[in-house]
Short mmCIF file of C-alpha atoms in Angstrom, two decimals:
data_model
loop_
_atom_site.label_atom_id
_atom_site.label_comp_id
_atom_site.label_asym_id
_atom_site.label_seq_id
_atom_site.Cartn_x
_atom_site.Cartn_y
_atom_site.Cartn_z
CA UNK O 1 -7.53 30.57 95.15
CA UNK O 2 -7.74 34.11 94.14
CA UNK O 3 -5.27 34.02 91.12
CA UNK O 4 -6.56 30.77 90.54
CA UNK O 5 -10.18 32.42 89.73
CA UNK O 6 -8.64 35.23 87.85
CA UNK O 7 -6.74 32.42 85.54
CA UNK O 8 -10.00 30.67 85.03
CA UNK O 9 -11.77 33.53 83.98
CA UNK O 10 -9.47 34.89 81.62
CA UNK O 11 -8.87 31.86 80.25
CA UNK O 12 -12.60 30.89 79.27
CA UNK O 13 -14.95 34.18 79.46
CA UNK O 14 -15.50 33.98 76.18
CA UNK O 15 -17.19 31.06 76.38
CA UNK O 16 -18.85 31.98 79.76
CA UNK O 17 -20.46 35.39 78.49
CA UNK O 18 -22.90 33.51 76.26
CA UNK O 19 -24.86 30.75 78.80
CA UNK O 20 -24.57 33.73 81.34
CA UNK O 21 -26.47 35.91 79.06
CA UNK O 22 -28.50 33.62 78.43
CA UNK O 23 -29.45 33.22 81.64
CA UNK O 24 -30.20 37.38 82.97
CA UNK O 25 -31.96 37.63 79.53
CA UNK O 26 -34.47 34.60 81.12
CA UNK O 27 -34.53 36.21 84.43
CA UNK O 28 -35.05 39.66 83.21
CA UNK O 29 -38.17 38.25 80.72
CA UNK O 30 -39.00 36.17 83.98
CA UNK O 31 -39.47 39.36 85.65
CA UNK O 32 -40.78 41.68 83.24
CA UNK O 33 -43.62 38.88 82.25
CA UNK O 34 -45.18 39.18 86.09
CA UNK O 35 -46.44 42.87 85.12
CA UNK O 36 -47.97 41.97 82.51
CA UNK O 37 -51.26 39.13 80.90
CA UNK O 38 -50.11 35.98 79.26
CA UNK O 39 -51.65 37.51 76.03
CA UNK O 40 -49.25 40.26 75.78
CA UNK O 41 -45.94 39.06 77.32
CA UNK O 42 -46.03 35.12 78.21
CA UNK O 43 -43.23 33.86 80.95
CA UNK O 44 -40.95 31.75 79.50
CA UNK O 45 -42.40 28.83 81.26
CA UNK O 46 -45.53 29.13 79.06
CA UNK O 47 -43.44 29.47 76.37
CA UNK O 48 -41.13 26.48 77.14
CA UNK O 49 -44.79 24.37 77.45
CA UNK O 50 -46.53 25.99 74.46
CA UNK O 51 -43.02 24.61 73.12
CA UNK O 52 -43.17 21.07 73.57
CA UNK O 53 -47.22 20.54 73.24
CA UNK O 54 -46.78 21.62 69.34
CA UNK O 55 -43.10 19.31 68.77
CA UNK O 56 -44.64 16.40 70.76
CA UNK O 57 -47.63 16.63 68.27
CA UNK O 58 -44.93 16.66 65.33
CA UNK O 59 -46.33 19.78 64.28
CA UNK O 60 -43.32 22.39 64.96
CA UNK O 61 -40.69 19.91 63.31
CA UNK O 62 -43.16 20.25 60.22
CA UNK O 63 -43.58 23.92 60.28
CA UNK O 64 -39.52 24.05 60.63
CA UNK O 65 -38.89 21.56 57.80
CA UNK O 66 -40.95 24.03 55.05
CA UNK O 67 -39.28 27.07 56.20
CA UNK O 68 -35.56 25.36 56.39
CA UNK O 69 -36.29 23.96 52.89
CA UNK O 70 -37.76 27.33 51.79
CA UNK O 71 -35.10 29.20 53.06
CA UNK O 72 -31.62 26.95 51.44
CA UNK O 73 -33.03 26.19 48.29
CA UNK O 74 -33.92 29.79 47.85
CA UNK O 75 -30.46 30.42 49.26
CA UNK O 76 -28.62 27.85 46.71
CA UNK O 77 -30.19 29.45 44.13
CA UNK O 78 -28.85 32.84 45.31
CA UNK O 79 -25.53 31.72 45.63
CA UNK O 80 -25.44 29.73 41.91
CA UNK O 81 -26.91 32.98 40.22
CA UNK O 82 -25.21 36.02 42.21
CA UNK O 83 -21.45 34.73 42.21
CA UNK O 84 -21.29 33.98 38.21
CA UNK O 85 -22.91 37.61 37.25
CA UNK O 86 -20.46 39.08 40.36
CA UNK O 87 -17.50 38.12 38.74
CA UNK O 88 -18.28 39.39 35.16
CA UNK O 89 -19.47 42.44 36.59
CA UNK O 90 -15.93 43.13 38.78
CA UNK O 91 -14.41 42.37 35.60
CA UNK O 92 -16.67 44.65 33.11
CA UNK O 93 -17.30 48.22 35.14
CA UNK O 94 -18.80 49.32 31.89
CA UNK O 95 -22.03 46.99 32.74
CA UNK O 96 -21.80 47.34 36.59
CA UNK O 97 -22.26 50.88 35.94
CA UNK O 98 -25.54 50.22 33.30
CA UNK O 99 -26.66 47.89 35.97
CA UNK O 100 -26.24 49.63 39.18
CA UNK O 101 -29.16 51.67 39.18
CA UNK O 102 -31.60 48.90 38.46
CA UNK O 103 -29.67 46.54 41.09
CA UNK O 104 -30.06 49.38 43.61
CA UNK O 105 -33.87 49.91 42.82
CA UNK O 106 -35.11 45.96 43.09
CA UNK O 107 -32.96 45.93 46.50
CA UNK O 108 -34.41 49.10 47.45
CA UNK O 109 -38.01 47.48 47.33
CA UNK O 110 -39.43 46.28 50.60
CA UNK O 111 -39.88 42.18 50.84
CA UNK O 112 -42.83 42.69 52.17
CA UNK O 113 -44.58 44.45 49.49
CA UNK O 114 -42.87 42.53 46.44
CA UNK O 115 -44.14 39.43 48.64
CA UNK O 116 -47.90 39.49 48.02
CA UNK O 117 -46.94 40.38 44.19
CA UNK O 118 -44.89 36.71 43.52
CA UNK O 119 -47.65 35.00 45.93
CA UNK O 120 -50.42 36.59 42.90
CA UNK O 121 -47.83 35.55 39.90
CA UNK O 122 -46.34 32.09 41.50
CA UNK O 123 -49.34 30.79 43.86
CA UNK O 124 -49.21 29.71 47.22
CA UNK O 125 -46.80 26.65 46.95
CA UNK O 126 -43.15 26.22 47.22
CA UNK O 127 -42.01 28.52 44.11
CA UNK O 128 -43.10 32.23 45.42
CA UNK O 129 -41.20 31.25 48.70
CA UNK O 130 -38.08 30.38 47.02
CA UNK O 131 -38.13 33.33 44.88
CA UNK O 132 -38.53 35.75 47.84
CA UNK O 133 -35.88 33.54 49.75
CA UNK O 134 -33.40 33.80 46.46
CA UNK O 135 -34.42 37.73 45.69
CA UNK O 136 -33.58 38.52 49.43
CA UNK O 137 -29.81 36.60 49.36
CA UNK O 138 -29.22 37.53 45.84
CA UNK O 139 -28.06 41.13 46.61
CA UNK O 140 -26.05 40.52 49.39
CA UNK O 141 -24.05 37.71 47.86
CA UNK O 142 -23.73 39.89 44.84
CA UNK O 143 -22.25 42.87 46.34
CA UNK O 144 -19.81 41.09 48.25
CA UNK O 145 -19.39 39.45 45.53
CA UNK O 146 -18.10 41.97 43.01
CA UNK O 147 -15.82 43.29 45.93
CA UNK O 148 -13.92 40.65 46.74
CA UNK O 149 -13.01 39.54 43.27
CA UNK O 150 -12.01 43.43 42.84
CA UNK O 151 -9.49 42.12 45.95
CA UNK O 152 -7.30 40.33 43.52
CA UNK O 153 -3.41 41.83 43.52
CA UNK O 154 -3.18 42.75 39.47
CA UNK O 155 0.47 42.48 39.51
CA UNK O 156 -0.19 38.84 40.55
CA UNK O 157 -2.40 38.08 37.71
CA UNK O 158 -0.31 39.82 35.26
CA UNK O 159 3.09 37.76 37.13
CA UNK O 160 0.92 34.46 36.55
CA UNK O 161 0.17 35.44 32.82
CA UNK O 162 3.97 36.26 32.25
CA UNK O 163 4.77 32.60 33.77
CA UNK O 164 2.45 30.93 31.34
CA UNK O 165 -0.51 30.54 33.40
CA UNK O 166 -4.02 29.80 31.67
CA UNK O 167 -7.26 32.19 32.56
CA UNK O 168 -8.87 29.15 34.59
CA UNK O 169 -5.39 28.98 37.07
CA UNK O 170 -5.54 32.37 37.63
CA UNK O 171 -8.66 32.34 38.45
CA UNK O 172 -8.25 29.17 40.93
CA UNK O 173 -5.44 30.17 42.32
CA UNK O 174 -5.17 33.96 42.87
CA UNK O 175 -8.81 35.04 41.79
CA UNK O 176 -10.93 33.00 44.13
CA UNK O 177 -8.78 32.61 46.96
CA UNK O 178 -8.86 36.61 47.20
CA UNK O 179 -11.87 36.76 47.14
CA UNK O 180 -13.32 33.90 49.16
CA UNK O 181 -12.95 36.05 52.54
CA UNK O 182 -15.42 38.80 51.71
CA UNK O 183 -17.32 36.22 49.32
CA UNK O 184 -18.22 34.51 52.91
CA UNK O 185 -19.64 37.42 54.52
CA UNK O 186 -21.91 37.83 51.77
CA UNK O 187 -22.79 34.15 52.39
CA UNK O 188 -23.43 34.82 56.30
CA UNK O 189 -25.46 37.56 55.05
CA UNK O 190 -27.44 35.89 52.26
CA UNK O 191 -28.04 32.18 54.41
CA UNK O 192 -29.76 34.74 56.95
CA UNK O 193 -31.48 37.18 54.89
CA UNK O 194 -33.00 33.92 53.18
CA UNK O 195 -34.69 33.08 56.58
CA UNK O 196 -36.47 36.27 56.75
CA UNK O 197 -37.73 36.23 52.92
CA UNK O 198 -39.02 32.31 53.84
CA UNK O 199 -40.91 33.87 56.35
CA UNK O 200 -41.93 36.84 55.01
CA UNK O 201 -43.39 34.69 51.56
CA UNK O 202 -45.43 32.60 53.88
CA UNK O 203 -46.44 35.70 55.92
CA UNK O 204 -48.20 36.84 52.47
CA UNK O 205 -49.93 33.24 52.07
CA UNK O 206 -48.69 29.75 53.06
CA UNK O 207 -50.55 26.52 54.53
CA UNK O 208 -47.31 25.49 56.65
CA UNK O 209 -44.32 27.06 57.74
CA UNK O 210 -42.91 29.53 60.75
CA UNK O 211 -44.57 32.29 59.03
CA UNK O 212 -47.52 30.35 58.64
CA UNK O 213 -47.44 29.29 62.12
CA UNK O 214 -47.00 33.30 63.63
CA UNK O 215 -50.02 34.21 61.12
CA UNK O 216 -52.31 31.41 62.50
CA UNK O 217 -51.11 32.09 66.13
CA UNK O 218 -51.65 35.73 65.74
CA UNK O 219 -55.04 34.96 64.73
CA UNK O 220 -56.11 33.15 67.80
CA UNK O 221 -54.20 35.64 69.93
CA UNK O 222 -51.89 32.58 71.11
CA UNK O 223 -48.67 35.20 72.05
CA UNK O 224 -47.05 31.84 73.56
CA UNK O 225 -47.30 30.40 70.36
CA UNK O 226 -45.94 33.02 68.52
CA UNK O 227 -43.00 33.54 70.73
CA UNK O 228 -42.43 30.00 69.92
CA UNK O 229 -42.36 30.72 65.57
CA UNK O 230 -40.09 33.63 66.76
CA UNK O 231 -37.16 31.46 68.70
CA UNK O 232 -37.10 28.82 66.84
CA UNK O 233 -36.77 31.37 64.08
CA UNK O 234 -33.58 33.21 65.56
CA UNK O 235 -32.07 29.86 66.23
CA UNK O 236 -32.87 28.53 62.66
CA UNK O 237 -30.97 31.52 61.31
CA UNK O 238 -27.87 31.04 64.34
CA UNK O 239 -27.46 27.42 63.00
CA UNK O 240 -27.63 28.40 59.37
CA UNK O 241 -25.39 31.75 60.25
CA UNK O 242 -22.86 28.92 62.48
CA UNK O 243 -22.97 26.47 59.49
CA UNK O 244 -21.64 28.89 56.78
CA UNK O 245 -18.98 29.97 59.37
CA UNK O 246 -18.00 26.20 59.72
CA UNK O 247 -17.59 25.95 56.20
CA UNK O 248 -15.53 29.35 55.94
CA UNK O 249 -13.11 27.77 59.12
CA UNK O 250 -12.72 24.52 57.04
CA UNK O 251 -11.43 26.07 53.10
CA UNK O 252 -9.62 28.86 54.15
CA UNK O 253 -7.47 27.96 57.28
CA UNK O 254 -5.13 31.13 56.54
CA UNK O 255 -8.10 32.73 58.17
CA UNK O 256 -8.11 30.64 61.69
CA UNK O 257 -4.58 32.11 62.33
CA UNK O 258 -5.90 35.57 61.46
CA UNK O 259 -8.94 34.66 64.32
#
């Protein structure tokens, strides 16, 4: 019975250690929320209630639509204007070096003081979201980006030019397949980073949305409510974090050997 328990576990504690801490990081918040007033630390109970009062009302499932459409388009638009420039700039250094300091200095800025700025330019609606969204997974996708089209083998390329290969081949079949593997992680970055610029451009003015929702809650001093914004927030960016992941397991399956 023994061995049989030391089999199971071995075979499947991967997939045990996350309900299990799950579960002691409820009790411990179960715990800690007895010393203190609903206001400051709710129970998870209230929380779990506060939870389904807003999505039986339909209003949570609104607030989580915005942000989710906030957060890819910005993200799509990331991706379609940060892979292009990457690849000219891993093959021009001369302009990477130009750029570089002015690349460094906008990603050096703090979201949440370029925020308010696109809210006064762009207005309240859906474009000074997106903008924040695409500004915050532009760099990210970028950098990782330039790197892993640096990752191409030159004797390769020059062995595919000798055999007659045109520029577009190379570039499908040597270029982009190196590169695809750190390309990703700058995706897992960027779908993530997108979240938290959403949120952030509704933070600085927004009738709907998560960050919305946290403002208006804060207001009111409803802590259950914003502990709700803040988990469905984390698991918004899990899922979005999960679904680039997916894709990465699906178009390069060199990659589930190497897992």
């Amino acid at each position: 019975m023994r061995v049989r328990l030391q089999n199971f576990l071995q075979k499947y504690y991967e997939y045990l250690l996350i309900p299990l801490g799950f579960i002691i990081f409820i009790g411990i918040w179960h715990f800690l929320a007895g010393f203190y007033p609903a206001f400051i630390l709710p129970g998870p109970g209230k929380v779990w209630t506060r939870m389904m009062e807003y999505w039986s009302k339909g209003l949570l499932l609104q607030h989580l639509v915005t942000t989710s459409f906030e957060a890819i388009l910005g993200f799509v638009i990331g991706v379609v204007l940060a892979l292009p420039f990457s690849y000219f700039l891993a093959h021009h250094p001369f302009f990477e070096r130009c750029l570089a300091p002015y690349i460094v200095g906008l990603q050096a800025i703090p979201t949440v003081a370029l925020a308010p700025l696109l809210v006064i330019w762009f207005g309240f609606g859906l474009t000074s979201k997106v903008l924040i969204a695409t500004l915050v997974s532009f760099f990210p996708i970028l950098t990782n980006g330039i790197m892993g089209f640096r990752n191409t083998d030159p004797r390769l390329a020059e062995l595919m030019a000798i055999m007659g290969a045109k520029r577009t081949q190379v570039f499908v079949k040597l270029e982009l397949p190196s590169a695809l593997p750190v390309i990703f992680g700058g995706l897992k970055l960027g779908i993530t980073f997108s979240v938290i610029g959403a949120v952030v451009g509704e933070f600085a003015g927004a009738g709907k949305g998560l960050g919305y929702l946290v403002n208006a809650a804060r207001g009111s001093f409803d802590t259950p409510l914003i502990f709700v914004a803040l988990i469905i927030l984390a698991l918004l960016g899990i899922a979005f974090y999960l679904l680039i992941a997916w894709m990465e397991y699906g178009l390069l399956p060199w990659r589930r050997h190497q897992n």
